[in-house]
Amino acid sequence: MPALNRQQLEVIQRPLGERCFLEGKAGCGKTTAAVERLLYLMQAGVPAHQILIYVPQRTVAQPYRQALSVPGVMAGGAVTILTLSGLARRTIETFWPLVVEQAAFGQADEWPVFLTLETAQYFMAKLVQPLLAQGYFASVNLHPNRLYSQILDNLNKAALVGFPHTEIGERLKEAWSGSPGQLSIYDDVQTCANLFRAFCLEHNLLDFSLQVEIFIRYLWPDPLVRQHIQSQYRHLIADNVEEDAPVSHDILRQWLPQFDSALLVYDHGGGYRVFLGADPSSAYSLKQACEVHFTFETSFVTNAALQRFEQSLLWAFGAPPPAPPPQTLHPPIQPLFERFYPQMLERVAEEVAQCIEEEGIPPSQIVILAPYLTDALRFTLADLLEKRQIPLRSHRPSRALREEAEIRCLLTFAALAYPEALPPNTLQEFDLIAALLQAIDGLDLARASLLARIVFRKTDGLPTLSSFEQIQADVQERITYRVGERYERLRRWLEDARSAEPEELEIFFVRLFDELLSQPGYGFYRKERCGELTANLVESARKFRQAFRESMNISMEERNREYLRMVNEGLIAAQYLRSWQAEDEEAVLISPAYTYLLSNRPVEVQFWLDIGSSGWYERLFQPLTQPYVLSRRWQKGQVWTADDEAQVAADNLRRITLGLVARCRQRIYLGYSEYSAAGYEQRGDLLRVLQDSLEMAVRRT
Amino acid sequence: MLKLPPDFIFSQASLQDFLTCPRRFYLRYVRHLVWPSAGGGEAFEWEWRLSLAQDFHHLAHQKALGLPDQLLEPLVQKRSAELFQWWRQLREFWQAEQEATLGGRRYPELTLTAPLGKIRLLAKYDLLIAHPDGQWSIIDWKTAQQRPSTRALHSLVQSRLYPYLLVRAGASLNAGKAVEPEQVSMVYWFANHPDNPETILYSQAQFQADEDFLLRLTEEILGRREADFEQTSDERACAYCPYRTYCERAFVPPSSYEVEENAELLELSLPQDWEQIGEIEY
């Protein structure tokens, strides 16, 4: 058991029959107390299968999962850990026959198909593309994939906030104060959202928004369902309620009186998932539904110097100036200021190495945070740290499948085996060069380019490969016969696949991996990362296949074409949680700041990169959606102004800086370069706030 | 000593994996190696059977929760003739055994967990029944085409772990009163052989033997060094293992006799999803 203070013990040992609301800033031991409360309940004889842990996302439940797996926990049932999404999906699966007709699904005698993010985007794309050709969204300069995802995002917001999806366009239009041209865009958004919803209903497809809506509108109010759920769980622990959506809070509000005990945990300064519907003020209103309230204030995480720095930051955000410190503290902030961006990254790598080698800080206790995590940044840092033999892992869940070189290699060979699958001239010589480099062991860029230049042919824009044997002897020699032999085996394999009966793509990928690429002499041989990436692609293709129903009347060839086209166009991959779970925990983490904050895991040392960038606090450019306007707090008839935008940026800045400081134990390094990676001068507000607060800290000492 | 993930709990699937092939256990649970499984053309047959098995478990769960048959039936009928046949058998079984095997307080899809030595064990039951006379029945739905022999069934880790855990953890369902081994029986019910279920009666002696067995087994696993997780010498076990190509093993198709004898064990050598029937959580 961890060392617990009096306040924590008071929460843990509350009698049954009470609903408690526990609040405080990050790092004050709230989750520790909630975990101990769970164990206390079990020790007090509460059957574990009657306890529900309710969280906004599954990663938040890790401390509970860990606590329940230790041998010391008594024997009994299993505690259930659920998110709103899990609760909705589980309930729909079980009680589907009760809603299939009521909700007007088109296939009354069929089971539902739950869509992944990928498949939802695919169907959205199918419906929207013909409209794009008709001039929809003509004035929007946005990659089609972002366009699809923002329409889906609107549907999700409607479901999570709890308004009809048919009001999306109207709400956005009402709040718009810019050029009138944008108003027709919102009409287009509404048309597409309606089309998508109708298509899903017709084919029993449930994207995330429809799952939530079916659960909230039909199942949760159903007496049989409600009785089943409420009799199953008698005790509730809901953590990080501020990161959950209003409909989730509505459910908790209705459910709370039925529980024999409840503990709700609220993080001050949270609400990082606003873009996913999080609503801290709605969460805070749950306090009124609880009889007992606790506030934790003392941090178990930050050292005294960082606490001082936090006070200076608060002052920079408008709070009264802090009192002078009783003693001089070693400054917890280390600036790494350089003129150019690459120099700044070099300094960061040096300091990381120093932390590990000279101070003995484990790599897992170091995070490198940036407003955005680009491929270039990830690659450069990985390279710099690899040179110093420091392992690095990254969190960037929305990475598209085709961004991985190994996956592009598999896709290139699929396009060669099924040349008609992609539009003519899609595949280019450089794709083949990149694929050959991945596929053939011992091949370098010069030889790969030479080989590709000779063998890559096109007939009517469709790609083919010619034989190594047709190449002139002296060039064969330059390429080497060993490479030639491997290439020839690969070419023949693709030729066989091309002339054989078409097969499901997932089988094609597995065979290509199994029979060729994972064999000695080829690039995937004994490479576990290649195995995992291939498995991800196979799973993605399988889920894609499973999303199609007979009622859609689509042939295998057509489906394969659609899949290749979709991946080629870079539709976002579904999250492969297993990659996260299996990651090397003993590595330095590089992550976008928000992703790190959501993982809720304090560390010894943080590096903030690019503190001059406005990306730390500015909203992403989202011309088709607006998380604040589509929130429950937004007043009907209100107009979104530049002041609102500035206020959001200021709130974000405050939330993110204080949130990060609260999750740091020892020290923060501030990485700044006068010129950004793109060569622009940087003078963002984060830089100003940090300068002000550091000056204040110096003045006070 | 072996380093398992901090939230790792031993289940019948992981223990059976170790017994079938220690290397598979190591790759799956220690290394978390994800590898494309080379199912070939048979993959679709397996996938189809897996989805039917999942549907059947789902139906049994819905029935146990009291969803009306007339709402479930059209969905089953459309899905597949085989599933419909299983469904009809299930309905008959339910009707006939309402007061006997199925009579009492029902716990569908219930998980029990208990510590043993340095680890925790977990079992997810298809259906657990507390009979009014104090007896307990564990019902496990099986959809294998062939009915495994009594010997094969008794050799499953599941046949030892499930009754054992009910005795260890059942008090939480029994108003704090311990469940005695003699009160427990386990019934394997076969959708394709509904007239030939397998009932295993539990006893104090078996409970003790199972505790020793599970303790020895888990201690052996924990005590191994990473290099000690050897590949199985029986290459037939690799036939449908997802790591077959990783281990550079050839595909050795099991004979039809073996398939009949070891249907259950073969299922356990399938990709992870197969083993997760009834163990999926969100």
Tab-separated table of N, CA, C and O in Angstrom, chain A residues 62-137:
chain	number	residue	atom	x	y	z
A	62	GLN	N	-5.499	2.273	-16.162
A	62	GLN	CA	-4.332	1.418	-15.926
A	62	GLN	C	-3.985	1.244	-14.437
A	62	GLN	O	-3.721	0.121	-13.997
A	63	PRO	N	-3.992	2.310	-13.622
A	63	PRO	CA	-3.661	2.097	-12.201
A	63	PRO	C	-4.625	1.126	-11.509
A	63	PRO	O	-4.219	0.370	-10.626
A	64	TYR	N	-5.882	1.135	-11.908
A	64	TYR	CA	-6.867	0.221	-11.309
A	64	TYR	C	-6.575	-1.219	-11.750
A	64	TYR	O	-6.599	-2.149	-10.956
A	65	ARG	N	-6.294	-1.349	-13.048
A	65	ARG	CA	-6.021	-2.680	-13.596
A	65	ARG	C	-4.802	-3.280	-12.897
A	65	ARG	O	-4.793	-4.443	-12.527
A	66	GLN	N	-3.810	-2.448	-12.731
A	66	GLN	CA	-2.574	-2.914	-12.104
A	66	GLN	C	-2.832	-3.325	-10.651
A	66	GLN	O	-2.356	-4.357	-10.211
A	67	ALA	N	-3.589	-2.496	-9.940
A	67	ALA	CA	-3.859	-2.803	-8.529
A	67	ALA	C	-4.648	-4.100	-8.384
A	67	ALA	O	-4.469	-4.837	-7.415
A	68	LEU	N	-5.496	-4.393	-9.344
A	68	LEU	CA	-6.335	-5.589	-9.236
A	68	LEU	C	-5.601	-6.864	-9.615
A	68	LEU	O	-6.099	-7.960	-9.378
A	69	SER	N	-4.443	-6.714	-10.237
A	69	SER	CA	-3.755	-7.923	-10.696
A	69	SER	C	-2.768	-8.468	-9.674
A	69	SER	O	-2.201	-9.529	-9.881
A	70	VAL	N	-2.564	-7.759	-8.571
A	70	VAL	CA	-1.572	-8.242	-7.607
A	70	VAL	C	-2.171	-9.385	-6.775
A	70	VAL	O	-3.378	-9.416	-6.532
A	71	PRO	N	-1.323	-10.346	-6.367
A	71	PRO	CA	-1.850	-11.497	-5.646
A	71	PRO	C	-2.578	-11.128	-4.356
A	71	PRO	O	-3.496	-11.831	-3.940
A	72	GLY	N	-2.182	-10.011	-3.733
A	72	GLY	CA	-2.777	-9.647	-2.453
A	72	GLY	C	-4.265	-9.344	-2.502
A	72	GLY	O	-4.955	-9.398	-1.487
A	73	VAL	N	-4.790	-9.040	-3.677
A	73	VAL	CA	-6.218	-8.716	-3.775
A	73	VAL	C	-7.020	-9.991	-3.547
A	73	VAL	O	-6.691	-11.056	-4.059
A	74	MET	N	-8.079	-9.851	-2.744
A	74	MET	CA	-8.808	-11.051	-2.343
A	74	MET	C	-9.518	-11.733	-3.525
A	74	MET	O	-9.742	-11.143	-4.566
A	75	ALA	N	-9.877	-12.988	-3.305
A	75	ALA	CA	-10.571	-13.767	-4.333
A	75	ALA	C	-12.000	-13.272	-4.484
A	75	ALA	O	-12.597	-12.770	-3.533
A	76	GLY	N	-12.542	-13.427	-5.669
A	76	GLY	CA	-13.931	-13.030	-5.891
A	76	GLY	C	-14.199	-12.787	-7.356
A	76	GLY	O	-13.482	-13.308	-8.223
A	77	GLY	N	-15.203	-11.967	-7.619
A	77	GLY	CA	-15.530	-11.654	-9.007
A	77	GLY	C	-14.534	-10.664	-9.579
A	77	GLY	O	-13.539	-10.334	-8.930
A	78	ALA	N	-14.826	-10.185	-10.772
A	78	ALA	CA	-13.922	-9.230	-11.407
A	78	ALA	C	-14.599	-7.863	-11.456
A	78	ALA	O	-15.785	-7.760	-11.754
A	79	VAL	N	-13.809	-6.854	-11.164
A	79	VAL	CA	-14.288	-5.479	-11.268
A	79	VAL	C	-14.434	-5.154	-12.758
A	79	VAL	O	-13.609	-5.560	-13.571
A	80	THR	N	-15.488	-4.439	-13.121
A	80	THR	CA	-15.678	-4.073	-14.529
A	80	THR	C	-15.130	-2.671	-14.768
A	80	THR	O	-15.375	-1.759	-13.980
A	81	ILE	N	-14.386	-2.542	-15.857
A	81	ILE	CA	-13.856	-1.233	-16.237
A	81	ILE	C	-14.504	-0.848	-17.561
A	81	ILE	O	-14.403	-1.595	-18.533
A	82	LEU	N	-15.198	0.271	-17.577
A	82	LEU	CA	-15.928	0.658	-18.788
A	82	LEU	C	-15.741	2.129	-19.127
A	82	LEU	O	-15.565	2.966	-18.247
A	83	THR	N	-15.818	2.392	-20.415
A	83	THR	CA	-15.946	3.766	-20.901
A	83	THR	C	-17.382	3.909	-21.417
A	83	THR	O	-18.090	2.904	-21.558
A	84	LEU	N	-17.769	5.121	-21.745
A	84	LEU	CA	-19.097	5.302	-22.335
A	84	LEU	C	-19.209	4.460	-23.603
A	84	LEU	O	-20.211	3.773	-23.834
A	85	SER	N	-18.161	4.496	-24.397
A	85	SER	CA	-18.165	3.759	-25.645
A	85	SER	C	-18.317	2.252	-25.386
A	85	SER	O	-19.093	1.567	-26.056
A	86	GLY	N	-17.581	1.742	-24.403
A	86	GLY	CA	-17.669	0.321	-24.063
A	86	GLY	C	-19.048	-0.052	-23.550
A	86	GLY	O	-19.609	-1.087	-23.922
A	87	LEU	N	-19.589	0.813	-22.695
A	87	LEU	CA	-20.919	0.551	-22.142
A	87	LEU	C	-21.956	0.531	-23.267
A	87	LEU	O	-22.817	-0.357	-23.326
A	88	ALA	N	-21.842	1.506	-24.167
A	88	ALA	CA	-22.799	1.583	-25.270
A	88	ALA	C	-22.692	0.357	-26.161
A	88	ALA	O	-23.686	-0.304	-26.466
A	89	ARG	N	-21.467	0.017	-26.528
A	89	ARG	CA	-21.297	-1.094	-27.463
A	89	ARG	C	-21.729	-2.417	-26.839
A	89	ARG	O	-22.416	-3.226	-27.459
A	90	ARG	N	-21.324	-2.628	-25.610
A	90	ARG	CA	-21.670	-3.876	-24.923
A	90	ARG	C	-23.198	-4.007	-24.808
A	90	ARG	O	-23.749	-5.080	-25.031
A	91	THR	N	-23.849	-2.897	-24.484
A	91	THR	CA	-25.303	-2.944	-24.312
A	91	THR	C	-25.999	-3.157	-25.660
A	91	THR	O	-26.970	-3.913	-25.750
A	92	ILE	N	-25.501	-2.506	-26.676
A	92	ILE	CA	-26.119	-2.695	-28.002
A	92	ILE	C	-25.964	-4.155	-28.439
A	92	ILE	O	-26.917	-4.769	-28.932
A	93	GLU	N	-24.781	-4.702	-28.253
A	93	GLU	CA	-24.566	-6.104	-28.653
A	93	GLU	C	-25.556	-7.025	-27.952
A	93	GLU	O	-26.111	-7.929	-28.544
A	94	THR	N	-25.729	-6.774	-26.661
A	94	THR	CA	-26.599	-7.669	-25.890
A	94	THR	C	-28.072	-7.449	-26.212
A	94	THR	O	-28.831	-8.388	-26.353
A	95	PHE	N	-28.464	-6.202	-26.327
A	95	PHE	CA	-29.906	-5.915	-26.453
A	95	PHE	C	-30.296	-5.454	-27.859
A	95	PHE	O	-31.314	-4.801	-28.031
A	96	TRP	N	-29.491	-5.801	-28.816
A	96	TRP	CA	-29.751	-5.405	-30.195
A	96	TRP	C	-31.185	-5.725	-30.644
A	96	TRP	O	-31.840	-4.875	-31.277
A	97	PRO	N	-31.702	-6.923	-30.352
A	97	PRO	CA	-33.062	-7.225	-30.827
A	97	PRO	C	-34.106	-6.217	-30.329
A	97	PRO	O	-35.144	-6.060	-30.951
A	98	LEU	N	-33.820	-5.541	-29.227
A	98	LEU	CA	-34.800	-4.577	-28.712
A	98	LEU	C	-34.834	-3.273	-29.517
A	98	LEU	O	-35.806	-2.537	-29.469
A	99	VAL	N	-33.741	-2.983	-30.225
A	99	VAL	CA	-33.680	-1.674	-30.900
A	99	VAL	C	-33.702	-1.746	-32.418
A	99	VAL	O	-33.942	-0.737	-33.069
A	100	VAL	N	-33.457	-2.919	-32.956
A	100	VAL	CA	-33.251	-2.974	-34.408
A	100	VAL	C	-34.441	-2.393	-35.175
A	100	VAL	O	-34.260	-1.670	-36.163
A	101	GLU	N	-35.642	-2.657	-34.701
A	101	GLU	CA	-36.802	-2.096	-35.413
A	101	GLU	C	-37.131	-0.694	-34.912
A	101	GLU	O	-37.414	0.201	-35.697
A	102	GLN	N	-37.055	-0.558	-33.608
A	102	GLN	CA	-37.398	0.725	-32.994
A	102	GLN	C	-36.574	1.881	-33.584
A	102	GLN	O	-37.087	2.967	-33.826
A	103	ALA	N	-35.286	1.620	-33.808
A	103	ALA	CA	-34.412	2.687	-34.314
A	103	ALA	C	-34.427	2.746	-35.839
A	103	ALA	O	-33.628	3.475	-36.423
A	104	ALA	N	-35.293	1.958	-36.453
A	104	ALA	CA	-35.487	1.966	-37.911
A	104	ALA	C	-34.245	1.555	-38.691
A	104	ALA	O	-33.892	2.179	-39.700
A	105	PHE	N	-33.585	0.500	-38.224
A	105	PHE	CA	-32.490	-0.050	-39.024
A	105	PHE	C	-33.086	-0.807	-40.211
A	105	PHE	O	-34.160	-1.420	-40.096
A	106	GLY	N	-32.362	-0.769	-41.329
A	106	GLY	CA	-32.911	-1.315	-42.568
A	106	GLY	C	-32.943	-2.829	-42.643
A	106	GLY	O	-33.748	-3.400	-43.360
A	107	GLN	N	-32.048	-3.488	-41.925
A	107	GLN	CA	-31.971	-4.953	-42.012
A	107	GLN	C	-32.446	-5.509	-40.670
A	107	GLN	O	-31.632	-5.807	-39.789
A	108	ALA	N	-33.752	-5.680	-40.565
A	108	ALA	CA	-34.327	-6.031	-39.263
A	108	ALA	C	-33.889	-7.410	-38.776
A	108	ALA	O	-33.920	-7.677	-37.571
A	109	ASP	N	-33.485	-8.279	-39.693
A	109	ASP	CA	-33.089	-9.628	-39.258
A	109	ASP	C	-31.575	-9.833	-39.327
A	109	ASP	O	-31.087	-10.938	-39.498
A	110	GLU	N	-30.835	-8.750	-39.246
A	110	GLU	CA	-29.362	-8.853	-39.280
A	110	GLU	C	-28.758	-8.250	-38.021
A	110	GLU	O	-29.301	-7.311	-37.440
A	111	TRP	N	-27.583	-8.767	-37.657
A	111	TRP	CA	-26.835	-8.223	-36.530
A	111	TRP	C	-26.208	-6.895	-36.947
A	111	TRP	O	-26.062	-6.633	-38.139
A	112	PRO	N	-25.773	-6.105	-35.982
A	112	PRO	CA	-25.111	-4.842	-36.357
A	112	PRO	C	-23.658	-5.058	-36.759
A	112	PRO	O	-23.052	-6.059	-36.374
A	113	VAL	N	-23.115	-4.124	-37.497
A	113	VAL	CA	-21.675	-4.112	-37.778
A	113	VAL	C	-21.121	-2.837	-37.143
A	113	VAL	O	-21.592	-1.739	-37.436
A	114	PHE	N	-20.157	-3.009	-36.274
A	114	PHE	CA	-19.558	-1.838	-35.613
A	114	PHE	C	-18.399	-1.334	-36.470
A	114	PHE	O	-17.482	-2.091	-36.763
A	115	LEU	N	-18.478	-0.076	-36.840
A	115	LEU	CA	-17.454	0.472	-37.734
A	115	LEU	C	-16.239	0.960	-36.937
A	115	LEU	O	-16.390	1.484	-35.835
A	116	THR	N	-15.078	0.771	-37.539
A	116	THR	CA	-13.868	1.374	-36.968
A	116	THR	C	-13.775	2.795	-37.537
A	116	THR	O	-14.535	3.156	-38.438
A	117	LEU	N	-12.799	3.544	-37.053
A	117	LEU	CA	-12.596	4.882	-37.587
A	117	LEU	C	-12.308	4.806	-39.083
A	117	LEU	O	-12.807	5.607	-39.883
A	118	GLU	N	-11.513	3.806	-39.456
A	118	GLU	CA	-11.165	3.616	-40.873
A	118	GLU	C	-12.390	3.350	-41.727
A	118	GLU	O	-12.597	3.983	-42.762
A	119	THR	N	-13.186	2.382	-41.294
A	119	THR	CA	-14.311	1.993	-42.142
A	119	THR	C	-15.378	3.092	-42.151
A	119	THR	O	-16.030	3.298	-43.166
A	120	ALA	N	-15.522	3.791	-41.041
A	120	ALA	CA	-16.473	4.913	-41.037
A	120	ALA	C	-16.013	5.969	-42.051
A	120	ALA	O	-16.814	6.497	-42.820
A	121	GLN	N	-14.720	6.241	-42.060
A	121	GLN	CA	-14.202	7.237	-43.012
A	121	GLN	C	-14.385	6.762	-44.442
A	121	GLN	O	-14.664	7.546	-45.338
A	122	TYR	N	-14.208	5.468	-44.624
A	122	TYR	CA	-14.368	4.933	-45.980
A	122	TYR	C	-15.801	5.156	-46.477
A	122	TYR	O	-16.013	5.669	-47.578
A	123	PHE	N	-16.777	4.778	-45.666
A	123	PHE	CA	-18.162	4.926	-46.120
A	123	PHE	C	-18.527	6.402	-46.276
A	123	PHE	O	-19.271	6.765	-47.181
A	124	MET	N	-17.988	7.220	-45.405
A	124	MET	CA	-18.228	8.654	-45.551
A	124	MET	C	-17.648	9.123	-46.896
A	124	MET	O	-18.296	9.868	-47.652
A	125	ALA	N	-16.428	8.681	-47.195
A	125	ALA	CA	-15.787	9.080	-48.445
A	125	ALA	C	-16.621	8.637	-49.645
A	125	ALA	O	-16.806	9.388	-50.605
A	126	LYS	N	-17.150	7.424	-49.576
A	126	LYS	CA	-17.953	6.899	-50.683
A	126	LYS	C	-19.166	7.785	-50.949
A	126	LYS	O	-19.582	7.975	-52.077
A	127	LEU	N	-19.740	8.276	-49.859
A	127	LEU	CA	-20.949	9.091	-50.009
A	127	LEU	C	-20.634	10.520	-50.410
A	127	LEU	O	-21.395	11.157	-51.138
A	128	VAL	N	-19.495	11.023	-49.943
A	128	VAL	CA	-19.177	12.447	-50.156
A	128	VAL	C	-18.506	12.691	-51.513
A	128	VAL	O	-18.732	13.728	-52.144
A	129	GLN	N	-17.727	11.721	-51.958
A	129	GLN	CA	-16.964	11.951	-53.197
A	129	GLN	C	-17.835	12.380	-54.388
A	129	GLN	O	-17.494	13.347	-55.078
A	130	PRO	N	-18.966	11.717	-54.631
A	130	PRO	CA	-19.794	12.181	-55.753
A	130	PRO	C	-20.269	13.626	-55.558
A	130	PRO	O	-20.424	14.363	-56.522
A	131	LEU	N	-20.457	14.007	-54.307
A	131	LEU	CA	-20.909	15.385	-54.048
A	131	LEU	C	-19.780	16.387	-54.294
A	131	LEU	O	-20.028	17.510	-54.739
A	132	LEU	N	-18.555	15.965	-53.987
A	132	LEU	CA	-17.411	16.858	-54.258
A	132	LEU	C	-17.361	17.174	-55.746
A	132	LEU	O	-17.110	18.309	-56.155
A	133	ALA	N	-17.624	16.126	-56.545
A	133	ALA	CA	-17.609	16.332	-57.999
A	133	ALA	C	-18.718	17.293	-58.417
A	133	ALA	O	-18.608	17.972	-59.452
A	134	GLN	N	-19.772	17.359	-57.616
A	134	GLN	CA	-20.882	18.280	-57.941
A	134	GLN	C	-20.630	19.701	-57.416
A	134	GLN	O	-21.495	20.563	-57.533
A	135	GLY	N	-19.514	19.893	-56.750
A	135	GLY	CA	-19.189	21.245	-56.288
A	135	GLY	C	-19.406	21.478	-54.799
A	135	GLY	O	-19.253	22.602	-54.326
A	136	TYR	N	-19.745	20.434	-54.059
A	136	TYR	CA	-19.849	20.610	-52.605
A	136	TYR	C	-18.468	20.971	-52.049
A	136	TYR	O	-17.458	20.488	-52.522
A	137	PHE	N	-18.451	21.748	-51.037
A	137	PHE	CA	-17.216	22.147	-50.332
A	137	PHE	C	-16.202	22.816	-51.278
A	137	PHE	O	-15.002	22.755	-51.047
